[in-house]
Coordinates of C-alpha atoms and ligand atoms in Angstrom, one line a residue:
M1 CA 0.0 0.0 0.0
N2 CA 2.7 2.5 -0.8
R3 CA 2.1 3.6 -4.4
L4 CA -0.4 6.4 -4.0
L5 CA -2.0 9.2 -5.9
I6 CA -3.6 12.3 -4.5
I7 CA -6.1 14.0 -6.8
G8 CA -8.3 17.0 -6.3
P9 CA -9.2 20.4 -7.6
P10 CA -6.7 23.3 -7.3
G11 CA -6.8 24.6 -3.8
A12 CA -8.0 21.3 -2.2
G13 CA -4.8 21.1 -0.2
K14 CA -3.1 18.2 -2.1
G15 CA 0.4 19.6 -1.9
T16 CA 0.2 20.3 1.9
Q17 CA -1.3 16.9 2.6
A18 CA 1.0 15.1 0.2
V19 CA 4.1 16.2 2.1
K20 CA 2.7 15.2 5.5
I21 CA 1.4 11.8 4.4
A22 CA 4.6 11.0 2.5
E23 CA 6.7 11.8 5.5
K24 CA 4.5 9.5 7.7
L25 CA 4.9 6.7 5.2
S26 CA 8.6 7.3 4.5
I27 CA 8.0 7.7 0.7
P28 CA 8.8 10.6 -1.5
A29 CA 6.0 13.1 -2.3
I30 CA 6.4 13.9 -6.0
S31 CA 4.6 17.0 -7.2
T32 CA 4.6 17.8 -10.9
G33 CA 3.6 21.4 -10.2
D34 CA 6.6 21.8 -7.8
I35 CA 9.0 20.2 -10.4
F36 CA 7.7 22.6 -13.0
R37 CA 8.0 25.6 -10.8
Q38 CA 11.5 24.7 -9.8
N39 CA 12.5 24.3 -13.4
I40 CA 11.0 27.7 -14.3
K41 CA 12.9 29.3 -11.4
E42 CA 16.2 27.7 -12.6
E43 CA 15.4 28.6 -16.2
T44 CA 15.9 25.1 -17.6
E45 CA 14.8 23.9 -21.0
L46 CA 11.9 22.1 -19.3
G47 CA 11.0 25.3 -17.4
R48 CA 10.9 27.3 -20.6
E49 CA 8.7 24.7 -22.3
A50 CA 6.2 24.7 -19.4
K51 CA 6.0 28.3 -18.4
S52 CA 3.4 29.7 -20.9
Y53 CA 1.0 26.9 -20.2
I54 CA 1.3 27.2 -16.5
D55 CA 0.9 30.9 -16.4
A56 CA -2.3 30.6 -18.5
G57 CA -3.7 27.8 -16.2
N58 CA -3.6 25.2 -18.9
L59 CA -2.1 21.8 -18.7
V60 CA 1.5 21.4 -20.0
P61 CA 1.5 19.1 -23.0
D62 CA 1.5 15.4 -22.2
S63 CA 4.7 14.8 -24.2
V64 CA 6.6 17.1 -21.8
T65 CA 4.9 16.0 -18.6
N66 CA 5.1 12.3 -19.3
K67 CA 8.8 12.3 -20.0
M68 CA 9.4 14.2 -16.8
V69 CA 7.4 11.9 -14.6
R70 CA 8.9 8.8 -16.2
A71 CA 12.4 10.1 -15.3
R72 CA 11.4 11.0 -11.8
L73 CA 9.8 7.6 -11.1
A74 CA 12.9 5.9 -12.3
E75 CA 15.0 7.5 -9.5
Q76 CA 16.1 5.3 -6.6
D77 CA 14.0 6.9 -3.9
A78 CA 10.8 6.0 -5.7
Q79 CA 11.4 2.3 -6.1
N80 CA 9.7 1.3 -2.8
G81 CA 6.7 3.7 -3.1
F82 CA 5.7 7.3 -3.8
L83 CA 2.9 9.7 -3.4
L84 CA 2.2 11.4 -6.7
D85 CA 0.6 14.8 -6.5
G86 CA -0.7 16.5 -9.7
Y87 CA -0.2 13.5 -12.0
P88 CA -2.1 12.0 -13.8
R89 CA -4.2 14.9 -14.7
N90 CA -6.1 13.6 -17.8
P91 CA -7.1 10.1 -19.0
A92 CA -4.1 9.9 -21.4
Q93 CA -1.7 10.4 -18.5
V94 CA -3.5 7.6 -16.6
H95 CA -2.6 5.2 -19.4
E96 CA 1.0 6.5 -19.6
L97 CA 1.4 6.0 -15.8
D98 CA 0.0 2.4 -16.2
D99 CA 2.7 1.8 -18.9
I100 CA 5.5 3.3 -16.8
L101 CA 4.6 1.2 -13.8
S102 CA 4.0 -2.0 -15.6
E103 CA 7.5 -1.9 -17.1
S104 CA 8.7 -2.7 -13.6
S105 CA 5.6 -4.8 -12.6
Q106 CA 4.3 -2.1 -10.4
K107 CA 0.8 -0.6 -10.0
I108 CA -1.1 2.0 -8.1
D109 CA -2.4 0.8 -4.7
R110 CA -4.8 3.6 -3.8
V111 CA -6.1 6.9 -5.1
L112 CA -6.9 9.6 -2.6
L113 CA -9.5 12.1 -3.8
L114 CA -9.4 15.3 -1.8
V115 CA -12.7 17.2 -2.1
A116 CA -13.8 20.8 -1.2
D117 CA -16.5 23.0 -2.7
N118 CA -15.8 25.6 -5.3
D119 CA -16.3 28.7 -3.2
E120 CA -13.9 27.5 -0.6
L121 CA -11.3 26.6 -3.3
V122 CA -11.4 30.1 -4.9
Q123 CA -11.1 31.7 -1.4
R124 CA -8.1 29.6 -0.5
L125 CA -6.4 30.2 -3.8
L126 CA -6.9 33.9 -3.6
G127 CA -5.5 33.9 -0.1
R128 CA -2.4 32.0 -1.3
A129 CA -2.1 34.4 -4.2
A130 CA -1.8 37.3 -1.7
E131 CA 0.7 35.4 0.4
Q132 CA 3.0 33.7 -2.2
G133 CA 2.3 35.5 -5.4
R134 CA 2.3 32.4 -7.5
T135 CA 2.0 33.6 -11.1
D136 CA -1.0 31.3 -11.9
D137 CA -3.0 32.4 -8.8
T138 CA -4.8 35.4 -10.3
E139 CA -8.6 35.2 -10.1
D140 CA -9.1 34.7 -13.8
V141 CA -6.5 32.0 -14.0
I142 CA -7.8 30.4 -10.9
R143 CA -11.3 30.1 -12.4
H144 CA -9.7 28.7 -15.6
R145 CA -7.8 26.1 -13.6
L146 CA -10.9 25.0 -11.9
K147 CA -12.6 24.6 -15.3
V148 CA -9.6 22.7 -16.6
Y149 CA -9.9 20.4 -13.6
E150 CA -13.6 19.7 -14.3
E151 CA -13.1 19.2 -18.0
E152 CA -9.8 17.3 -18.2
T153 CA -9.0 15.9 -14.8
A154 CA -12.4 14.9 -13.3
P155 CA -13.0 12.4 -16.2
L156 CA -10.1 10.3 -15.1
L157 CA -11.7 9.5 -11.8
S158 CA -14.1 7.0 -13.4
I159 CA -11.2 5.0 -14.5
Y160 CA -9.8 4.6 -11.0
R161 CA -13.4 4.2 -9.6
D162 CA -13.9 1.2 -11.9
R163 CA -10.7 -0.3 -10.5
G164 CA -12.0 0.2 -7.0
L165 CA -9.0 2.3 -6.0
I166 CA -10.6 5.6 -4.9
K167 CA -11.0 6.8 -1.3
E168 CA -12.7 10.1 -1.0
V169 CA -11.6 12.4 1.8
N170 CA -13.2 15.7 2.9
G171 CA -10.6 18.5 2.5
L172 CA -12.4 21.0 4.7
G173 CA -11.2 21.6 8.3
E174 CA -7.9 22.0 10.0
I175 CA -4.8 20.7 8.2
D176 CA -4.0 18.1 10.9
E177 CA -7.6 16.9 10.9
V178 CA -7.5 16.3 7.2
T179 CA -4.2 14.4 7.5
E180 CA -5.8 12.1 10.1
R181 CA -8.7 11.5 7.7
I182 CA -6.3 10.6 5.0
L183 CA -4.3 8.2 7.2
D184 CA -7.6 6.6 8.2
A185 CA -8.5 6.2 4.6
L186 CA -5.2 4.3 4.0
K187 CA -5.8 1.7 6.7
Ligands
ADP201 P1 -2.8 23.1 -8.4 O1 -2.9 21.8 -7.7 O2 -3.0 24.3 -7.6 O3 -3.7 23.2 -9.7 P2 -0.1 22.4 -9.3 O4 1.0 22.9 -8.6 O5 -0.5 20.9 -9.2 O6 -1.4 23.3 -9.0 O7 0.1 22.6 -10.9 C1 0.3 23.9 -11.4 C2 0.3 23.9 -12.9 O8 1.4 23.0 -13.4 C3 -1.0 23.4 -13.6 O9 -1.9 24.4 -13.7 C4 -0.4 22.9 -15.0 O10 -0.2 24.0 -15.8 C5 1.0 22.3 -14.6 N1 0.9 20.8 -14.3 C6 1.1 20.2 -13.1 N2 0.9 18.9 -13.3 C7 0.6 18.7 -14.6 C8 0.3 17.5 -15.3 N3 0.2 16.3 -14.8 N4 0.0 17.6 -16.7 C9 0.0 18.8 -17.2 N5 0.3 20.0 -16.6 C10 0.6 19.9 -15.3

């Protein structure tokens, strides 16, 4: 039970929870958003490829994202488990992840779906924009990212639901309270 995904709309708290859960389970938390942001900061080729999509609140093309995830999952620290945050984000990425894992006879054990209502999500993201000034946290881009989630990411949930892997967790409440709920869902 140590190959895990955390999925949810922007602002649901995936990143915060992923770090805490991964630490508890002694597995790496792998966030595609963080990897992209780091590359943008360091002005790498990958960062240059991804930046315009991220700033507009769109998904980075699968060709770019898939290659990056494949390389990250091949690293030593991910061999005994991982918590992926932000990937897969559309049905094509689900199939790519299946392929990547099957090459080493691995598969996903559980998918955590972190939920919160839209008004709360927009409020949280606007709050974070004020604090951290992430370039994709302006109100228009936030609304666009929520729409991209509904249109491109939500459809992949039925795939994992059919496989019986999804555990839904309420993302409202104190951070530690949500962490406890997630740990319960993994028992
Ligand atoms: P949030 O969870 O707040 O939406 P993330 O940090 O997960 O933010 O992602 C930020 C941006 O990075 C996304 O809006 C998208 O442009 C890009 N990104 C992250 N993961 C993926 C992915 N799996 N496929 C395509 N683009 C991605």
